[in-house]
XYZ file of C-alpha atoms in Angstrom:
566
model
C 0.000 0.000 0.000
C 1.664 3.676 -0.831
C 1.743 6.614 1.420
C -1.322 8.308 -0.328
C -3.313 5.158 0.593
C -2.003 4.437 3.934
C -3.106 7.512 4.838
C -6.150 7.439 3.195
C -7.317 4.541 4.629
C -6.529 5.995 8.040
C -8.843 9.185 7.665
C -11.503 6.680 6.802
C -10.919 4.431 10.008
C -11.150 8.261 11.913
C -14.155 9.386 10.125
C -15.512 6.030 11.337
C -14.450 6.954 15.186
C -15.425 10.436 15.341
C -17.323 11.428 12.687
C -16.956 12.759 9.125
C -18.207 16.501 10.324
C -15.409 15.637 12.833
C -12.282 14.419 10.744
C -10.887 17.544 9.270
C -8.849 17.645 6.096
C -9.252 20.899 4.227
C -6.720 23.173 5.154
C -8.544 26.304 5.992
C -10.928 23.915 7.945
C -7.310 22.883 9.630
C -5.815 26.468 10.230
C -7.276 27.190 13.560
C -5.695 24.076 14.526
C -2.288 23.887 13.087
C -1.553 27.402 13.552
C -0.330 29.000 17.053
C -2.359 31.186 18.970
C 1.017 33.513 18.907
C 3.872 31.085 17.089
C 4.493 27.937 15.036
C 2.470 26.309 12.343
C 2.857 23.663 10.484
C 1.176 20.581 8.071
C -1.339 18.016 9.670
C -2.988 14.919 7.479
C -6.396 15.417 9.516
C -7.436 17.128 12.458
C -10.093 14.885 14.451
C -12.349 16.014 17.129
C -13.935 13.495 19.488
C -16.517 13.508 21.541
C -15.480 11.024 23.993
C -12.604 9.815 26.165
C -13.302 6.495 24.608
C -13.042 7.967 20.941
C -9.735 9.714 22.041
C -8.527 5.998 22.393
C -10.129 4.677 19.338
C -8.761 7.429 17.431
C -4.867 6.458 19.245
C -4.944 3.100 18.295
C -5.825 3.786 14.760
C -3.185 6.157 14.791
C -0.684 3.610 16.521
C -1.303 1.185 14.445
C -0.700 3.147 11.018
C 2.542 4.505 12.417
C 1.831 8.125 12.551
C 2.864 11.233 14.842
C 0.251 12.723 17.062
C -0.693 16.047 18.666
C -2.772 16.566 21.169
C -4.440 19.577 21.298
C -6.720 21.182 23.486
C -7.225 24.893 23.149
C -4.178 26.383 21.824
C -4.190 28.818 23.819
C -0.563 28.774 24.362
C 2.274 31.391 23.090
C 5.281 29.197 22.190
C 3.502 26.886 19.433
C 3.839 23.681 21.814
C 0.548 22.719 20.820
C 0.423 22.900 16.705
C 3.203 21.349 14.243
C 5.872 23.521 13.793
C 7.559 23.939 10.220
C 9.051 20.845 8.279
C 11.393 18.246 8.738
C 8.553 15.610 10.423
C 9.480 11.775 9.227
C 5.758 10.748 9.791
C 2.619 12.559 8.929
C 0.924 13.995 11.788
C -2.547 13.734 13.337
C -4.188 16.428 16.041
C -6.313 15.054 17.546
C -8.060 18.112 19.519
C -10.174 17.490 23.041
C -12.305 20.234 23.168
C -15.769 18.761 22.702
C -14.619 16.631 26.073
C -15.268 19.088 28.749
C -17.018 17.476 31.815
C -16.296 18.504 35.084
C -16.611 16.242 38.149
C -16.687 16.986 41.730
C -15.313 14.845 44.732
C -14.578 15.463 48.111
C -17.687 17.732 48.511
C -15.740 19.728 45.680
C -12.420 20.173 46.988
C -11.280 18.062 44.369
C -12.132 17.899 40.695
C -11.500 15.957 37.730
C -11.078 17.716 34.891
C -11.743 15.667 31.214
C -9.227 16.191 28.708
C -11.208 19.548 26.779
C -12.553 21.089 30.167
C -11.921 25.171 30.940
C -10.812 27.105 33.440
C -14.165 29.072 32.603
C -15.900 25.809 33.481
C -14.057 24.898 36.383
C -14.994 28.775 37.989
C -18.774 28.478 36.985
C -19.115 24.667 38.302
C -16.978 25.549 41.572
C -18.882 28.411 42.586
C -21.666 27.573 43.968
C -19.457 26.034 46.360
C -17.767 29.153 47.731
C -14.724 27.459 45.971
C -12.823 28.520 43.461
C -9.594 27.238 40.531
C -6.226 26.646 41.178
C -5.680 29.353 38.452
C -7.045 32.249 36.944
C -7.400 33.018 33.753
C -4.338 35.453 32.549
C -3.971 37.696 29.143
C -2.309 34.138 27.348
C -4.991 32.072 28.176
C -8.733 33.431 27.239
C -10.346 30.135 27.001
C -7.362 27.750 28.716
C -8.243 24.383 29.407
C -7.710 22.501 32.901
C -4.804 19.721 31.135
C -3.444 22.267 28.754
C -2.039 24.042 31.897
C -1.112 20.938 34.024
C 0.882 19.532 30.950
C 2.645 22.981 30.780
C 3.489 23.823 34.279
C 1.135 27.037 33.650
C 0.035 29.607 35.896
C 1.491 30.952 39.044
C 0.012 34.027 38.885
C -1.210 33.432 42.649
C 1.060 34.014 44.764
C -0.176 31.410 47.431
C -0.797 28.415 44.551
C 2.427 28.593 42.153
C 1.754 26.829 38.489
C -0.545 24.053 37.420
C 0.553 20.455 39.055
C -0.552 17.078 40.217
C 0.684 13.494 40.544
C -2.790 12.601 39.752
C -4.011 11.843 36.131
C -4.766 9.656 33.705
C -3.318 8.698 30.393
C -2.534 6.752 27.338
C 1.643 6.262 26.989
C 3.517 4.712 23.675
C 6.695 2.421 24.358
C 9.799 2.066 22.957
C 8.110 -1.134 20.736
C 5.177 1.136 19.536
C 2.838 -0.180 22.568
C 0.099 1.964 23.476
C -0.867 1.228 26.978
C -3.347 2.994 29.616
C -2.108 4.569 33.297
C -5.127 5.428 35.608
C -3.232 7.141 38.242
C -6.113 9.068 39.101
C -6.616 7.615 42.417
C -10.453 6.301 41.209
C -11.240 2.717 40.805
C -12.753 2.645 37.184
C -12.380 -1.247 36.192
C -10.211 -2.928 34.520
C -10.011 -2.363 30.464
C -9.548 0.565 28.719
C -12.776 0.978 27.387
C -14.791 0.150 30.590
C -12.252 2.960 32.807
C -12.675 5.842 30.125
C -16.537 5.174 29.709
C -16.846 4.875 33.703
C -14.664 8.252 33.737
C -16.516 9.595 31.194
C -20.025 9.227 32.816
C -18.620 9.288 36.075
C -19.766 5.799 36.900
C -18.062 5.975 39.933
C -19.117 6.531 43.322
C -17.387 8.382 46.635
C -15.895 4.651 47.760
C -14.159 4.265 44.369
C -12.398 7.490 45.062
C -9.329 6.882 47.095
C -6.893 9.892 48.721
C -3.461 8.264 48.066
C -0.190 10.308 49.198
C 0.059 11.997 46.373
C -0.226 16.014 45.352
C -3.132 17.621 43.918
C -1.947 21.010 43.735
C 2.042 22.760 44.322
C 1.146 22.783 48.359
C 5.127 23.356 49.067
C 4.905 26.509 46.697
C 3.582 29.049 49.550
C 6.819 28.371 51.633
C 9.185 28.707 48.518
C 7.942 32.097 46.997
C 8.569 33.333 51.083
C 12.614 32.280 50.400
C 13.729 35.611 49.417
C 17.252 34.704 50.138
C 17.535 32.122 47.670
C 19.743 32.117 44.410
C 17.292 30.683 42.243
C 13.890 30.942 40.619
C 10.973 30.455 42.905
C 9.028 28.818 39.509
C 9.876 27.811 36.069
C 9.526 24.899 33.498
C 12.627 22.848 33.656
C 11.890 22.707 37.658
C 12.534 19.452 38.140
C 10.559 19.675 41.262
C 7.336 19.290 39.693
C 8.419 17.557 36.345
C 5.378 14.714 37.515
C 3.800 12.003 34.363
C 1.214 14.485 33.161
C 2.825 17.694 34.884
C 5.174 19.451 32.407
C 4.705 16.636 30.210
C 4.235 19.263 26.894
C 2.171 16.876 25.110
C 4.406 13.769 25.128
C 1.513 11.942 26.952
C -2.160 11.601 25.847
C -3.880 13.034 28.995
C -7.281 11.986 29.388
C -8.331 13.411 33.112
C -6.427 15.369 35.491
C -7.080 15.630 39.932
C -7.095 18.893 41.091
C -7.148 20.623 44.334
C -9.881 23.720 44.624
C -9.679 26.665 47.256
C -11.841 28.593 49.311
C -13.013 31.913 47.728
C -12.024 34.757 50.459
C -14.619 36.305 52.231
C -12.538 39.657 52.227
C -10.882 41.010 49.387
C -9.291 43.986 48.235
C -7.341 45.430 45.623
C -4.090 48.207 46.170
C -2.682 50.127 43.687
C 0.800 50.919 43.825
C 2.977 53.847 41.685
C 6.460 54.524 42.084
C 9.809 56.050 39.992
C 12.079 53.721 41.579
C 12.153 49.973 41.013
C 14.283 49.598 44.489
C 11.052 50.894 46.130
C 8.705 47.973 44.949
C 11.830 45.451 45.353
C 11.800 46.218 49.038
C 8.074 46.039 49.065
C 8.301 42.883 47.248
C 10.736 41.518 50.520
C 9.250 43.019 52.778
C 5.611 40.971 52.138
C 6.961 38.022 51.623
C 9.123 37.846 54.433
C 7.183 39.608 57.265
C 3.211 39.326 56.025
C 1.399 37.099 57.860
C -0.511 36.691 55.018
C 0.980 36.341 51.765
C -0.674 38.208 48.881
C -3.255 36.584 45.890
C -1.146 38.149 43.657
C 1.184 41.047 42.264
C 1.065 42.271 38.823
C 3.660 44.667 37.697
C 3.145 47.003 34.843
C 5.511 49.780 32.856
C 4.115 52.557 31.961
C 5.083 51.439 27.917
C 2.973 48.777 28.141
C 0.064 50.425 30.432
C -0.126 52.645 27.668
C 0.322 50.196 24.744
C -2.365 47.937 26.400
C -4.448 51.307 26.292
C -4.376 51.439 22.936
C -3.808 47.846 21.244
C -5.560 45.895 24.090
C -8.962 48.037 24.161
C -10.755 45.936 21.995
C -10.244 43.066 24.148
C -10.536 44.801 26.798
C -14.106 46.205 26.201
C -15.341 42.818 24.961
C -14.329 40.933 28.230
C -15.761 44.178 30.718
C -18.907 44.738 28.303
C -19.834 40.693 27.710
C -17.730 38.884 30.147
C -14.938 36.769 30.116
C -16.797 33.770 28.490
C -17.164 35.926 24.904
C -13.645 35.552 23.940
C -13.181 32.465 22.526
C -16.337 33.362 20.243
C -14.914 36.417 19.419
C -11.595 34.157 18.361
C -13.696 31.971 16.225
C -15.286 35.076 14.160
C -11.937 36.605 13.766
C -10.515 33.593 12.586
C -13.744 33.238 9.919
C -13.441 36.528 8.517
C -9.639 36.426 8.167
C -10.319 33.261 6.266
C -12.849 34.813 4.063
C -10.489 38.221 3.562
C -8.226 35.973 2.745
C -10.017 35.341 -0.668
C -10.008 38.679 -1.149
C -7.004 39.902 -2.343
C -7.493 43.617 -1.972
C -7.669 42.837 1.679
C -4.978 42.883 4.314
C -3.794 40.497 6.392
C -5.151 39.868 9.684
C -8.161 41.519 8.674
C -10.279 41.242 11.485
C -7.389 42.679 13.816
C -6.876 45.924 11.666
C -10.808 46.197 11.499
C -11.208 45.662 15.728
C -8.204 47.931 16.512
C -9.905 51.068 14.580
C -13.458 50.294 15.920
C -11.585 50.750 19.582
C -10.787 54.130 18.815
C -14.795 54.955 18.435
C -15.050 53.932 22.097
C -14.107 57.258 24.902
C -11.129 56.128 27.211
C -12.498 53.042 29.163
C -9.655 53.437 32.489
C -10.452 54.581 36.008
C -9.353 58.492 36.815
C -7.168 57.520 38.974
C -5.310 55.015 37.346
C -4.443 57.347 34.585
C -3.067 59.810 37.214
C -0.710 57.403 38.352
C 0.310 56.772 34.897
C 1.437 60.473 33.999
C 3.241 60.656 37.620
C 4.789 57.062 37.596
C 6.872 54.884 35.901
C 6.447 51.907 37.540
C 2.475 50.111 38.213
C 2.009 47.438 40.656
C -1.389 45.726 41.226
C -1.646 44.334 44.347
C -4.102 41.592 45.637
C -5.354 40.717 49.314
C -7.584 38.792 51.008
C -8.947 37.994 54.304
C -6.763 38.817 57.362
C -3.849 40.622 54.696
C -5.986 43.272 53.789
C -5.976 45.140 57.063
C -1.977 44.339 57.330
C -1.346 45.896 53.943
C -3.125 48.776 53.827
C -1.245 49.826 57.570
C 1.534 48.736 55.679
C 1.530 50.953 52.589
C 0.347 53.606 55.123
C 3.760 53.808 57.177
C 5.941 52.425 54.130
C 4.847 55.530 51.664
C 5.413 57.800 54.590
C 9.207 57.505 54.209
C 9.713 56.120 50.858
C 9.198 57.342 47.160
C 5.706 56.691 45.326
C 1.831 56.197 46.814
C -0.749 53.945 46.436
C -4.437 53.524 46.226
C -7.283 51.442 47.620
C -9.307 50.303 44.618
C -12.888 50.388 44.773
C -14.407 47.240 42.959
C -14.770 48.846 39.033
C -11.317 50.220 39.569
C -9.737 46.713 40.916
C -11.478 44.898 38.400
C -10.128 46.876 35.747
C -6.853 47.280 36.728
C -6.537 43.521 36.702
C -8.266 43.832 33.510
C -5.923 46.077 32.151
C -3.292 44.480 32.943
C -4.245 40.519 31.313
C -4.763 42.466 27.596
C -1.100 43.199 27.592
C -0.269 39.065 26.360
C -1.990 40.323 22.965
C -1.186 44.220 22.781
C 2.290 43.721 21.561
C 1.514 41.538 18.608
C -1.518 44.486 17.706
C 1.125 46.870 17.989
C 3.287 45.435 15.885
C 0.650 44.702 13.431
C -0.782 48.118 13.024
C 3.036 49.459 12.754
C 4.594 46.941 10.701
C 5.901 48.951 7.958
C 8.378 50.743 10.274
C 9.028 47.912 12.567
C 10.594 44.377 12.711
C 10.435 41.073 14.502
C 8.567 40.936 17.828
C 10.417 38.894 20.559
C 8.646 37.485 23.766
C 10.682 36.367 26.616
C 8.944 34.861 30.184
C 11.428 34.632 32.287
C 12.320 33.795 36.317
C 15.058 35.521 38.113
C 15.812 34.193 41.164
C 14.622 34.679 44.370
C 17.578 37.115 45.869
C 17.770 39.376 42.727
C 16.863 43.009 43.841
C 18.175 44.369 40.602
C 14.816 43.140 38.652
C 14.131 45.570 36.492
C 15.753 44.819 33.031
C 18.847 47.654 31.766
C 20.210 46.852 28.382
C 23.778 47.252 27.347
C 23.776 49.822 25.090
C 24.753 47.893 21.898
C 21.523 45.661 22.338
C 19.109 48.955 23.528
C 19.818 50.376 20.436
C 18.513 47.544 18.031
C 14.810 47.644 20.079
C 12.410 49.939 18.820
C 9.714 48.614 21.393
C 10.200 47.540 25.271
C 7.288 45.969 26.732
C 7.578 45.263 30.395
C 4.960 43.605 33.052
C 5.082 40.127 35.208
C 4.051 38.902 38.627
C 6.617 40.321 40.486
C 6.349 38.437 43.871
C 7.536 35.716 42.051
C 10.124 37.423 39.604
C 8.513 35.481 36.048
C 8.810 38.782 34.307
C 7.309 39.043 30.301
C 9.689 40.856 28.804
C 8.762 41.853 25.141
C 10.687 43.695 22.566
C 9.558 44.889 19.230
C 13.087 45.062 16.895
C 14.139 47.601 14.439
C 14.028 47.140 10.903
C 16.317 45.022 9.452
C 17.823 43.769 13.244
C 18.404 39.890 13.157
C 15.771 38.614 15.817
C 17.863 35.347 16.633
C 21.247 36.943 17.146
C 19.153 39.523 20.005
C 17.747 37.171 21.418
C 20.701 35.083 21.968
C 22.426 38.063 23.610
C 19.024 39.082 25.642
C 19.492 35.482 27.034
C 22.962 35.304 27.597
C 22.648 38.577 30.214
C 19.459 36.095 31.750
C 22.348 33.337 31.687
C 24.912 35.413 34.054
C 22.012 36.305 36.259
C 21.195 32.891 36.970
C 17.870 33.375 35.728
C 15.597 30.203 33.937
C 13.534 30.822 30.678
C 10.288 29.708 29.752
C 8.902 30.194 33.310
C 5.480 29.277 32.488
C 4.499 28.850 28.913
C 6.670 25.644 28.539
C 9.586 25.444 25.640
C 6.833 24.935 23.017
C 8.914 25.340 19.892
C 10.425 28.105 20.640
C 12.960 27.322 23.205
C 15.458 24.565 23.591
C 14.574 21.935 26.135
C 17.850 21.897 28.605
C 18.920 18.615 29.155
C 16.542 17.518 32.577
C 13.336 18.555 30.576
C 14.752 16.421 27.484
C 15.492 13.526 29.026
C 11.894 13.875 31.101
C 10.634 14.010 27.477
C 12.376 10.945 26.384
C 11.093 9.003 29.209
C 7.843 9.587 28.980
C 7.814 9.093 25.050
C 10.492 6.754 24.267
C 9.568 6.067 20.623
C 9.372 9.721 19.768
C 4.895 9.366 18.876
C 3.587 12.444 20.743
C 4.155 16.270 19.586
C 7.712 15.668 18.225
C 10.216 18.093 17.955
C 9.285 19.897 20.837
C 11.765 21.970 22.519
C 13.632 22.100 19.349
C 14.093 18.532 19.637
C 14.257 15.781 16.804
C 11.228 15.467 14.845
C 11.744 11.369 13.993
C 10.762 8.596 14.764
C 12.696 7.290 18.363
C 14.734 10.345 18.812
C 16.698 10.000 15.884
């Protein structure tokens, strides 16, 4: 049988799994799928959606057994291209097999635990945990409108919350390929679901289960140790990041080299108390000490900390608005829609070859500048007398001992802050989650007088005090565009530069990271190596483990795309 055929006869054994409506195969039916939310694309035979855990297995056995490579997909959310083929150079052909129609939630423990299905959201999670009073162990940032529960467990994502740290679990389920081309099935989940494959994934599936199937092994459901590291201010290295070897865990961190089917999570408590502080200074020594000065003395640590420049406050102002006005006008929830219709009238501009590219971008950004300015007052007062923005969560106990806090701290040092009421807190936080896509809009609407863009997350360790990024001189000069902001308690700073014309992206970016390098700093910190990065050698070799034939997402972390490693 030839290629053609062989593959051929594949799509027909999917079509007979899923669906024909299901088994995609024309490419602009494809293109939402093997294209990156922010990087990568590449060439996929079919793109299958399933609408069971059971069909996920059907559809890896077929796959198995006709000796092809395999994605798995769930909403490509992320902003490396770990998720999507990447270029050429693949010895097999490559199925996605995306998860998205899978997205059952189910409670345990009187919902302090969940199990997520392979396609389930963060969205989800927050609407099915709260009437509970409970909440996610993540919230949903500027890279991940629409995120799903295993997309951020197999990427370490998240950390955001200062109290949580990234995505993690030891508990999971999932389909794993040997060295000999065996598929096999690991319920780790901690439920007893039978004994086949079939009978655990439908049991899973329809959660055939009841509370004395569920078992509480000694295993984690969440980063519990993370609270105590982030308080380590001392310490010469990163308090998170993705080569961590700490939480490198079967399904955690795995980028896609296992088939996850379900994930265990831990939920939390939603506060009774909360309040958000607004912080402005001129000096980045000001919210260093801050920084120390909560983590080592609060008795309760903050929800979170997210630092702004003023560049990108104002950038975001002006590139982010759209998004901004759909997620405060409709909620949250609209964005993924919104992705789908911008990604159906690109396709039909497309035909259209008096059109520009990215259509639907250039079309949003100058309906945003109908709308009057959409910030609080006093936000924009702080960002004509500051340089530096820093958005400050507490809860509970810690919002009495930060506001006497700021009180006595501002009295003696440089800068002020604010308590926000509710509309300014929630915007603020708003504000500050639209800056993920206001560089590439920026870029976009300027692109005849600028080059590359270049997006760097990374962690400096614990001890730096010196956080705030200065350039040699040789490198400032090639950057037309610095766009700062991060979660500071943590130091996982975003760092993204917009190049001058002409300037060769690689060779910056190589220098950018070399000055990371002598800091002792670690890069990706939360949006995995996807492939963009290199995988250092722990995370390879993690990789290889877990996928010892080389069948799930190869290539990633600029590794080899063949068969076994080759």
């Amino acid at each position: 049988m030839t290629g053609d055929s062989k593959q051929n006869a594949l799509i027909e054994q999917l079509k007979s799994v899923v669906g024909a409506g299901y088994t995609l195969t024309d490419a602009a039916k494809k293109q939402a799928y093997t294209k990156g939310f922010r990087f990568g694309s590449g060439e996929a035979i079919a793109v299958v959606r399933p609408a069971s855990l059971l069909e996920i297995w059907q559809v890896l056995k077929a796959c198995v057994a006709a000796d092809v490579a395999i994605i798995m997909q769930a909403a490509n959310t992320g902003l490396t291209g770990g998720s999507t083929p990447n270029g050429k150079g693949y010895d097999r052909p490559i199925v996605i097999i995306s998860t998205m129609r899978i997205d059952s939630i189910h409670l345990i423990d009187n919902a302090k635990q969940i199990v997520g299905l392979a396609g389930s959201t963060l969205f989800g999670l927050e609407d099915t945990l709260r009437p509970y009073g409970r909440e996610p162990h993540s919230v949903i940032g500027s890279s991940c409108i629409g995120a799903s529960i295993v997309g951020g467990i197999c990427n370490n994502s998240g950390g955001a919350l200062v109290q949580r740290g990234p995505a993690y679990t030891e508990l999971s389920i999932y389909a794993q390929i040997d060295t000999d081309g065996n598929l096999s099935l690991v319920n780790n989940l901690g439920i007893n679901l039978g004994e086949t494959p079939e009978e655990i994934l439908t049991n899973l599936q329809e959660r055939n289960f009841s509370d004395k199937d569920v078992e509480f092994p000694e295993k984690r459901a969440s980063d519990n140790e993370y609270h105590e590291r982030v308080r380590q201010v001392d310490e010469d290295t990163p308090s998170r990041f993705n080569n961590d070897g700490r939480r490198l865990y079967e399904s955690s961190g795995c980028a896609g080299k296992l088939a996850v089917f379900a994930v265990r999570m831990d939920t939390f408590p939603i506060p009774e108390k909360h309040q958000v502080f607004y912080v402005g200074t001129n000096d980045p020594a000001v919210l260093a000490q801050i920084r120390r000065d909560m983590l080592s003395n609060f008795k309760s640590l903050p929800v979170s900390g997210e630092y702004l420049h003023r560049d990108c406050y104002d950038a975001c102002k002006k590139y982010g608005k759209d998004s901004f006005l759909v997620i405060d006008k409709l909620g949250s929830k609209y964005m993924p829609k919104m992705f789908a219709m911008k990604r159906t009238v690109d396709r039909f501009a497309e035909k259209l070859k008096f059109l520009p590219s990215k259509f639907s971008d250039r079309m949003m950004q100058y309906m945003s500048y109908l709308w009057p300015n959409h910030l609080p007052k006093r936000m924009e007062e702080y960002r004509d007398k500051y340089e530096h923005h820093w958005i400050i969560e507490m809860s509970n106990e810690g919002v009495d001992e930060a506001k006497a806090y700021f009180d006595k701290f501002f009295a003696s040092n440089e800068g002020s802050y604010f308590e926000c009421t509710q509309e300014e807190g929630d915007k603020a936080i708003l504000h500050r989650f639209v800056a993920g896509g206001a560089i590439g809009r920026q870029q976009l609407m300027n692109g005849k007088d600028l080059g590359a863009i270049m997006t760097i997350d990374v962690a400096f360790p614990r001890n730096e005090k010196d956080w705030f990024e200065k350039l040699p001189p040789e490198l400032d000069e090639q950057i037309a565009v610095k766009l700062y902001y991060g979660h500071l308690f943590c130091h996982v700073m975003h760092q993204n530069y917009i190049l001058k014309k002409g300037v060769d992206a690689k060779t910056v970016k190589d220098q950018i990271l070399a000055t990371y390098d002598a800091r002792g700093a670690e890069y990706p910190a939360e949006h995995n190596v996807g492939h963009e990065y290199f995988a250092k050698d722990d995370l390879k070799a993690f990789y290889k483990k877990l996928d010892p034939s080389n069948s799930f997402n190869p290539g990633i972390g600029k590794t080899s795309k063949c068969k076994h490693w080759h």
